[in-house]
Each structure stands twice: as C-alpha cells, then as structure tokens.
Coordinates of C-alpha atoms and ligand atoms in Angstrom, one line a residue:
M1 CA 0.2 -28.6 -0.1
Q2 CA 2.1 -26.8 -2.8
R3 CA 2.4 -23.1 -2.3
V4 CA 4.3 -21.0 -4.8
Y5 CA 6.4 -17.9 -4.0
N6 CA 4.0 -15.3 -5.3
F7 CA 5.7 -11.9 -6.2
S8 CA 2.4 -10.3 -7.3
A9 CA 2.1 -6.6 -6.8
G10 CA -1.5 -7.0 -5.7
P11 CA -3.6 -8.8 -4.8
S12 CA -0.6 -10.4 -3.2
M13 CA 0.5 -13.1 -0.7
L14 CA -1.1 -13.3 2.7
P15 CA 0.6 -14.8 5.7
L16 CA 0.1 -18.6 5.6
G17 CA -1.0 -18.6 9.3
V18 CA -3.7 -16.0 8.5
L19 CA -5.1 -18.1 5.6
E20 CA -5.0 -21.3 7.8
R21 CA -6.8 -19.6 10.6
A22 CA -9.4 -18.2 8.3
A23 CA -9.9 -21.7 6.8
K24 CA -10.4 -23.1 10.3
E25 CA -12.9 -20.4 11.1
M26 CA -14.6 -20.6 7.7
T27 CA -17.8 -22.4 8.6
D28 CA -18.1 -21.6 12.3
Y29 CA -16.5 -18.4 13.6
N30 CA -15.8 -18.6 17.3
G31 CA -18.9 -20.7 18.1
S32 CA -21.3 -18.5 16.3
G33 CA -22.3 -21.3 14.0
M34 CA -21.7 -19.3 10.9
S35 CA -19.0 -17.9 8.7
V36 CA -17.9 -14.3 9.0
M37 CA -19.2 -14.0 5.4
E38 CA -22.7 -14.9 6.5
M39 CA -22.9 -12.6 9.5
S40 CA -24.9 -9.4 9.8
H41 CA -22.6 -6.5 10.0
R42 CA -24.9 -5.2 12.7
S43 CA -24.4 -8.2 15.0
P44 CA -22.5 -8.0 18.2
V45 CA -20.1 -10.7 17.1
Y46 CA -19.2 -8.8 13.9
Q47 CA -18.9 -5.5 15.9
Q48 CA -16.3 -7.2 18.0
I49 CA -14.3 -8.2 14.8
I50 CA -14.3 -4.7 13.4
D51 CA -13.6 -3.0 16.8
K52 CA -10.6 -5.4 17.3
A53 CA -9.3 -4.7 13.8
E54 CA -9.4 -1.0 14.5
S55 CA -7.8 -1.2 18.0
D56 CA -5.0 -3.5 16.7
L57 CA -4.3 -1.2 13.8
R58 CA -4.2 1.8 16.2
K59 CA -1.7 -0.1 18.3
L60 CA 0.4 -1.2 15.4
M61 CA 0.7 2.2 13.8
N62 CA 0.5 4.2 17.0
I63 CA -2.4 6.2 15.6
P64 CA -3.1 9.4 17.7
E65 CA -6.5 9.8 19.3
N66 CA -7.5 12.7 17.1
Y67 CA -7.4 10.5 14.0
K68 CA -10.3 8.5 12.7
V69 CA -9.9 5.0 11.2
L70 CA -12.2 4.1 8.3
F71 CA -12.6 0.7 6.6
L72 CA -14.2 1.6 3.2
Q73 CA -14.7 0.2 -0.3
G74 CA -13.8 1.3 -3.8
G75 CA -10.0 0.8 -3.6
A76 CA -7.4 3.5 -3.5
T77 CA -8.7 4.8 -6.8
T78 CA -12.0 5.9 -5.2
Q79 CA -9.9 8.0 -2.7
F80 CA -8.4 9.8 -5.7
A81 CA -11.9 11.5 -5.9
A82 CA -12.9 11.3 -2.2
V83 CA -9.8 13.2 -1.1
P84 CA -10.5 16.4 -3.2
L85 CA -14.3 16.2 -2.5
N86 CA -13.6 16.2 1.3
L87 CA -10.5 18.3 1.5
M88 CA -10.3 20.7 -1.5
N89 CA -12.8 23.1 -0.2
K90 CA -11.3 26.2 1.3
N91 CA -9.5 27.5 -1.8
R92 CA -10.3 24.6 -4.2
K93 CA -6.6 24.2 -4.8
A94 CA -4.2 21.3 -4.1
D95 CA -0.6 20.5 -4.8
Y96 CA 0.4 17.1 -6.2
I97 CA 3.9 15.5 -6.5
V98 CA 3.8 13.1 -9.4
S99 CA 6.3 10.3 -8.8
G100 CA 4.6 7.5 -10.8
Q101 CA 1.4 6.3 -12.5
F102 CA -0.8 6.3 -9.5
S103 CA 0.0 9.8 -8.3
K104 CA -0.6 11.0 -11.9
K105 CA -4.0 9.4 -11.8
A106 CA -4.7 10.9 -8.5
A107 CA -3.8 14.4 -9.8
D108 CA -5.9 14.0 -12.9
E109 CA -8.9 12.9 -10.8
A110 CA -8.5 15.9 -8.4
A111 CA -8.3 18.3 -11.3
K112 CA -12.0 17.6 -12.0
Y113 CA -12.8 19.2 -8.7
G114 CA -10.4 22.2 -8.4
E115 CA -7.1 23.7 -9.4
V116 CA -4.3 21.1 -9.2
T117 CA -0.7 22.3 -9.2
V118 CA 1.8 19.6 -10.1
L119 CA 4.8 20.7 -8.0
A120 CA 7.2 18.3 -9.5
S121 CA 7.3 15.1 -11.5
S122 CA 10.0 12.4 -12.0
K123 CA 8.6 11.4 -15.4
D124 CA 11.8 12.7 -17.1
R125 CA 13.6 9.6 -16.0
N126 CA 10.6 7.2 -16.1
F127 CA 10.0 7.7 -12.4
A128 CA 13.3 6.2 -11.2
Y129 CA 13.5 8.7 -8.4
I130 CA 11.3 10.8 -6.0
P131 CA 11.4 14.6 -6.6
Y132 CA 12.6 16.6 -3.6
V133 CA 10.0 19.3 -2.8
D134 CA 10.1 21.9 0.0
K135 CA 8.0 24.7 -1.4
F136 CA 4.3 24.5 -1.6
S137 CA 1.4 26.7 -2.7
P138 CA 0.6 28.8 0.3
D139 CA -3.2 28.5 -0.5
A140 CA -3.2 24.8 -1.2
D141 CA -5.9 22.9 0.7
Y142 CA -3.6 19.9 0.9
V143 CA -0.4 18.4 -0.6
H144 CA -0.7 14.9 -2.1
I145 CA 2.0 12.3 -2.4
C146 CA 2.2 8.6 -3.4
W147 CA 4.5 7.3 -0.6
N148 CA 5.6 4.1 -2.3
N149 CA 5.4 3.7 -6.1
T150 CA 4.2 0.2 -6.8
I151 CA 4.9 0.2 -10.5
F152 CA 8.4 1.8 -10.5
G153 CA 9.7 0.6 -7.2
T154 CA 10.6 3.9 -5.5
T155 CA 9.7 5.3 -2.1
Y156 CA 10.0 8.5 -0.2
N157 CA 13.2 8.8 1.8
Y158 CA 11.9 12.1 3.4
T159 CA 8.5 13.4 4.5
P160 CA 7.6 16.7 2.7
A161 CA 7.5 19.4 5.3
T162 CA 4.2 21.0 4.4
G163 CA 3.8 23.0 7.6
D164 CA 0.1 23.8 8.2
I165 CA -1.0 22.4 4.9
P166 CA -2.3 18.8 5.4
L167 CA -0.1 16.2 3.8
V168 CA -2.1 13.4 2.1
A169 CA -0.4 10.1 1.3
D170 CA -1.4 7.2 -0.8
M171 CA 0.3 4.4 1.1
S172 CA -1.3 1.5 -0.7
S173 CA 1.8 -0.5 -1.3
G174 CA 3.9 0.6 1.7
I175 CA 1.5 0.7 4.6
L176 CA 2.6 -1.5 7.6
S177 CA 6.0 -2.1 6.1
K178 CA 7.7 0.0 8.8
P179 CA 6.7 2.5 11.5
I180 CA 5.6 6.0 10.3
D181 CA 4.7 9.1 12.2
V182 CA 1.0 9.4 11.5
S183 CA 0.9 12.8 13.1
K184 CA 2.9 14.2 10.1
Y185 CA -0.1 13.4 7.8
G186 CA -3.5 14.9 7.5
L187 CA -4.8 11.8 5.7
I188 CA -3.4 8.4 4.8
Y189 CA -5.2 6.0 2.5
A190 CA -4.4 2.5 1.2
G191 CA -6.1 -0.3 -0.7
A192 CA -5.8 -3.5 1.4
Q193 CA -4.7 -5.9 -1.3
K194 CA -1.0 -5.0 -1.3
N195 CA 0.2 -5.3 2.2
M196 CA -2.8 -5.7 4.4
G197 CA -5.5 -8.2 3.3
P198 CA -7.8 -9.1 0.4
A199 CA -9.0 -6.6 -2.2
G200 CA -12.3 -5.0 -1.3
M201 CA -11.3 -2.9 1.7
T202 CA -9.7 0.5 1.6
L203 CA -8.2 2.0 4.8
V204 CA -8.5 5.7 5.4
I205 CA -6.8 7.3 8.4
V206 CA -7.9 10.9 8.7
R207 CA -7.3 13.7 11.2
E208 CA -10.6 14.6 12.7
D209 CA -10.6 18.3 11.8
L210 CA -10.5 17.3 8.1
V211 CA -13.8 15.4 8.4
G212 CA -17.1 17.3 7.9
N213 CA -16.0 19.7 5.2
A214 CA -17.1 17.8 2.1
R215 CA -18.7 19.8 -0.6
E216 CA -22.4 19.7 -1.0
S217 CA -22.5 17.5 -4.1
T218 CA -20.3 14.8 -2.6
P219 CA -21.8 11.3 -2.9
V220 CA -22.7 10.1 0.5
M221 CA -20.5 7.1 0.1
L222 CA -17.4 9.3 -0.5
D223 CA -18.1 11.7 2.4
Y224 CA -16.0 10.8 5.4
K225 CA -18.4 12.3 7.9
P226 CA -21.3 9.8 7.7
Q227 CA -18.7 7.0 7.7
V228 CA -17.1 8.3 10.9
E229 CA -20.5 8.7 12.5
K230 CA -21.5 5.2 11.6
G231 CA -18.2 3.5 12.4
S232 CA -17.5 2.6 8.7
M233 CA -21.0 1.2 8.5
Y234 CA -23.0 3.8 6.6
N235 CA -23.9 0.9 4.4
T236 CA -22.7 -2.7 4.5
P237 CA -18.9 -2.7 4.8
P238 CA -16.6 -5.2 3.2
T239 CA -17.1 -7.5 6.2
Y240 CA -14.9 -10.5 5.2
A241 CA -12.0 -8.3 4.0
I242 CA -12.0 -6.4 7.2
Y243 CA -11.9 -9.6 9.2
I244 CA -8.9 -10.9 7.2
A245 CA -7.1 -7.5 7.6
G246 CA -7.8 -7.9 11.3
L247 CA -6.1 -11.2 11.3
V248 CA -3.1 -9.7 9.5
Y249 CA -2.9 -6.9 12.1
E250 CA -3.0 -9.6 14.9
W251 CA -0.2 -11.5 13.1
L252 CA 1.9 -8.3 12.9
L253 CA 1.4 -7.5 16.6
E254 CA 2.3 -11.1 17.5
T255 CA 5.5 -11.0 15.4
G256 CA 6.9 -7.9 17.0
G257 CA 5.0 -5.0 15.4
L258 CA 6.3 -2.6 12.8
E259 CA 9.8 -2.0 14.3
E260 CA 10.5 -5.7 13.9
R261 CA 8.8 -5.8 10.5
E262 CA 11.0 -3.0 9.3
K263 CA 14.1 -4.9 10.3
I264 CA 12.9 -8.0 8.4
N265 CA 11.9 -6.0 5.4
V266 CA 15.2 -4.2 5.2
K267 CA 17.0 -7.5 5.4
K268 CA 14.8 -9.0 2.7
A269 CA 15.2 -6.1 0.3
A270 CA 18.9 -5.8 0.9
L271 CA 19.4 -9.5 -0.1
L272 CA 17.8 -8.9 -3.4
Y273 CA 19.2 -5.4 -4.2
D274 CA 22.8 -6.6 -3.2
F275 CA 22.4 -9.4 -5.6
L276 CA 21.1 -7.1 -8.4
D277 CA 24.0 -4.7 -7.7
S278 CA 26.5 -7.4 -8.2
S279 CA 24.9 -9.0 -11.2
A280 CA 26.1 -8.4 -14.7
F281 CA 22.9 -9.8 -16.2
F282 CA 20.2 -8.1 -14.1
K283 CA 20.0 -4.3 -13.4
P284 CA 17.9 -2.6 -10.7
T285 CA 16.0 0.4 -12.2
A286 CA 15.3 2.7 -9.2
D287 CA 17.9 5.2 -8.0
K288 CA 19.6 3.8 -4.9
E289 CA 18.4 6.4 -2.4
F290 CA 14.7 5.9 -3.3
R291 CA 14.6 2.1 -3.6
S292 CA 11.4 0.6 -2.3
L293 CA 11.4 -2.1 0.4
M294 CA 8.3 -3.6 -1.1
N295 CA 8.5 -3.5 -4.9
V296 CA 11.9 -4.3 -6.4
C297 CA 12.1 -3.5 -10.1
F298 CA 14.9 -4.7 -12.4
V299 CA 15.6 -5.5 -16.1
T300 CA 18.0 -7.4 -18.2
G301 CA 18.0 -4.7 -20.8
D302 CA 16.4 -6.9 -23.4
P303 CA 12.6 -7.5 -23.3
E304 CA 13.0 -11.0 -24.9
K305 CA 15.4 -12.0 -22.2
D306 CA 13.1 -10.6 -19.5
K307 CA 10.3 -12.7 -20.9
A308 CA 12.4 -15.8 -21.0
F309 CA 13.6 -15.3 -17.4
C310 CA 10.0 -14.8 -16.1
A311 CA 8.9 -18.0 -17.8
A312 CA 11.8 -20.0 -16.4
A313 CA 11.2 -18.5 -12.9
A314 CA 7.5 -19.4 -13.0
K315 CA 8.4 -23.0 -13.8
E316 CA 10.4 -23.1 -10.6
G317 CA 7.6 -21.7 -8.5
F318 CA 8.5 -18.0 -8.5
V319 CA 5.4 -16.5 -10.0
N320 CA 4.2 -13.0 -11.1
L321 CA 7.6 -11.5 -11.6
K322 CA 6.7 -9.7 -14.8
G323 CA 7.0 -6.0 -14.4
H324 CA 4.1 -3.6 -15.0
R325 CA 3.7 -2.8 -18.7
L326 CA 4.7 0.9 -18.1
A327 CA 8.0 -0.1 -16.4
G328 CA 8.8 -3.3 -18.4
G329 CA 11.3 -5.9 -17.1
M330 CA 10.7 -7.6 -13.8
R331 CA 9.2 -6.6 -10.4
A332 CA 9.4 -8.7 -7.3
S333 CA 6.8 -7.5 -4.8
I334 CA 8.1 -8.6 -1.5
Y335 CA 5.4 -7.4 1.0
N336 CA 5.3 -8.4 4.6
A337 CA 3.9 -11.9 3.9
M338 CA 6.8 -12.9 1.6
P339 CA 9.2 -14.8 3.9
Y340 CA 12.9 -14.2 3.8
E341 CA 13.4 -17.7 2.6
G342 CA 11.4 -16.8 -0.6
I343 CA 13.9 -14.2 -1.5
E344 CA 16.9 -16.4 -0.6
K345 CA 15.5 -19.0 -3.0
L346 CA 14.8 -16.4 -5.7
V347 CA 18.3 -15.0 -5.5
D348 CA 19.8 -18.6 -5.7
F349 CA 17.7 -19.2 -8.8
M350 CA 18.6 -15.9 -10.4
A351 CA 22.3 -16.5 -9.8
K352 CA 22.1 -19.9 -11.4
Y353 CA 20.0 -18.5 -14.3
E354 CA 22.6 -15.8 -14.8
K355 CA 25.4 -18.4 -14.9
E356 CA 23.6 -20.5 -17.5
N357 CA 22.2 -17.6 -19.6
G358 CA 24.3 -14.5 -19.0
Ligands
PLP401 C1 -2.6 -0.5 -6.4 C2 -2.5 0.9 -6.2 C3 -3.6 1.8 -6.4 C4 -4.9 1.4 -7.0 O1 -5.5 0.7 -6.1 P1 -7.0 0.1 -6.2 O2 -7.3 -0.4 -4.9 O3 -7.0 -0.9 -7.3 O4 -7.9 1.3 -6.6 C5 -3.4 3.1 -6.1 N1 -2.2 3.6 -5.6 C6 -1.2 2.7 -5.3 C7 0.1 3.3 -4.8 C8 -1.3 1.4 -5.6 O5 -0.3 0.6 -5.4

C-alpha cells in the first residue's frame, strides 16, 4: 500500500485507522448484513451510530447540556445563510469581523437578510493577521467570526468578548484541533471535510435559546428547529459521512482527547514554523501571533519557484502543497490526521530542496 502525505486543505487526510475500520465494515456493519450506506436512517442500528457520534462529540468538546448538536448538509457555505435566517431576527442586524475570504463570503450572504456591519477587516495586509475587536454594535443580533482562516493560515488568539450578544464562529478548519470553551459561543458551525470526516456533513452546535426564532420565509432545511426536533433527521441525513465522523470522534477519544491533540498539533506546527523561520528560501506569511495550527502558509517570493517546489514535492509524495489562488505560494494543511512524521519528512525534504535550489 502506497499512501502519500496529503497536505490538502479539504477534503483532507483521514486517520488511516478510521479508513481501515470503515473498509472492514464496508459490506457488513456489525453483523447487520449491510453497509452503513445501505441502511435506513430510521433503523435502530443507524440510530445507534448517530447517537454515539453525538455523545462522543459531546464528550470530546465538553459541550454543555443546553447546546444542541446537529449533523446537517450543505457545507459551511449553507450556514452563511442559515445563521442570519435563524439568528438575525430581533433587530435584523449583525456584526462581522472579516479576517479572510470565508468570513467575507459569510458577511456578503448575511447582508441579503439584514444590516451587516463589518467591524474590522485585515484585508489591508492580505489577511496576514486577525483584527482585534472589543466594541460591538449594541443592537447586533450576533457577532460572526471565522475562527481559523483556511486560505491565509491565521487563527484567533483571543475570543471576542461580546457579552450578551451571541458569538457565532465558523470553525470549519480548526474544530477538534484543541479544546475550546463552547459556552463562550452562541453557535459554532463547521464543514466536516477539513478536520472531522468526509465532505457532505456539516456540524452545527447551537445554544438552545437561539433555536426556534427563524424568520417565516426560512426554507425548512435551513431552520434549526425542525432539525432539533427530528434529531438531525428532518429528511435523510448524510448517513455515511456521519458514521465516518463518528469513527473520527472515537479515534480522538481513544488517543487522549483534545488536550492531547493540542499538544501534538502544537508540536507539529512548531516543527514546520521553526524551519520556515530559519529558512532563507521559504518565508511564512502569517503574523507570528496569529499563526494557524492547521494551515501553514509560506512563499518563496517568486511564483515560478513556488511552482517548481510544489512539483518537486509532489514527486516525493508530498501532495497538495499549492496555496489557494488568493494567497499564492504554498499551504501545508496539517490537520489532526497528518502524523508528526509527515511533517518531519516534509521539513527534511524542504531543507534538502533549499540546499540544492536556494
Ligand atoms: C472550507 C471552508 C468553508 C466552505 O466550506 P464548504 O463546506 O465547502 O461550504 C467555509 N469556511 C471555512 C473556514 C472553510 O475552511
């Protein structure tokens, strides 16, 4: 078996053990005589799968009782609309902090449904940092942030203190990378395909008082209330994606939970950033205090050299290192499933490449 080191930003690597277990269970899940893909979502055997996924996630993230967990579809992008439809209803106003492309898209989508105030943006330096914000519109229905910027490789090093105003966070690329205090947020959402499972499932964690206020015209599929009432099964949920995410949650619990995961992630990221800081050929692009643990962005300063490096790396089995077109250069996405050894080998390769080409 030949597995590459896959640095894709998403869909991205999954833990090998999870893939192997899924393969083993592919044609006969737990004596049911069928694949999870072939099961009715209404069957007791599937109910057990989704219930366990939820309870394992609650354990992992220490999710308080008064928060609902939803496994939905449509990706994080669908939540760009679902959030305002459900939450922007008292004053029809919301505050957004724009720290990258996805938070910009989220703000633009919300502006279709009410008055959006962009409190701050880091566009002036191509999103190399996270703006510090401590003043919010007193009548905002919520404040929205993108917690980890997948494209530019930055992450919040503080939690905006929004007081009574619900804080909403797109955590697509950072969720499960370290412990967070869920109670500081009104709502958290994340597409699964970065750090949690296959594409097709979107996680929403929502405080229960924020459910049930959707405006009249909200499409039923975007209204959190019926999804809460039906246990994420208003219609057919993404059954297989939820099953795989459940295996990922199990793997995280078995390997020490999120405290342990943070230690590993800090060590992994430090190895790569330390190398980049010492390199004369490669340069990291994010400001030091906002560096993401999950998406490490860097450049050579010359697009032709970037291209040549990515091609040489791919030949050695380090694939998908090309940066997003808005950021240029390179991006190594080093989510939970990327082993430490993958980064050790990448750094060895980069050092050798620098010696020969720098
Ligand atoms: C990938 C990503 C998105 C878009 O996710 P989809 O699931 O493709 O809609 C939104 N926000 C962030 C932070 C992302 O990383």
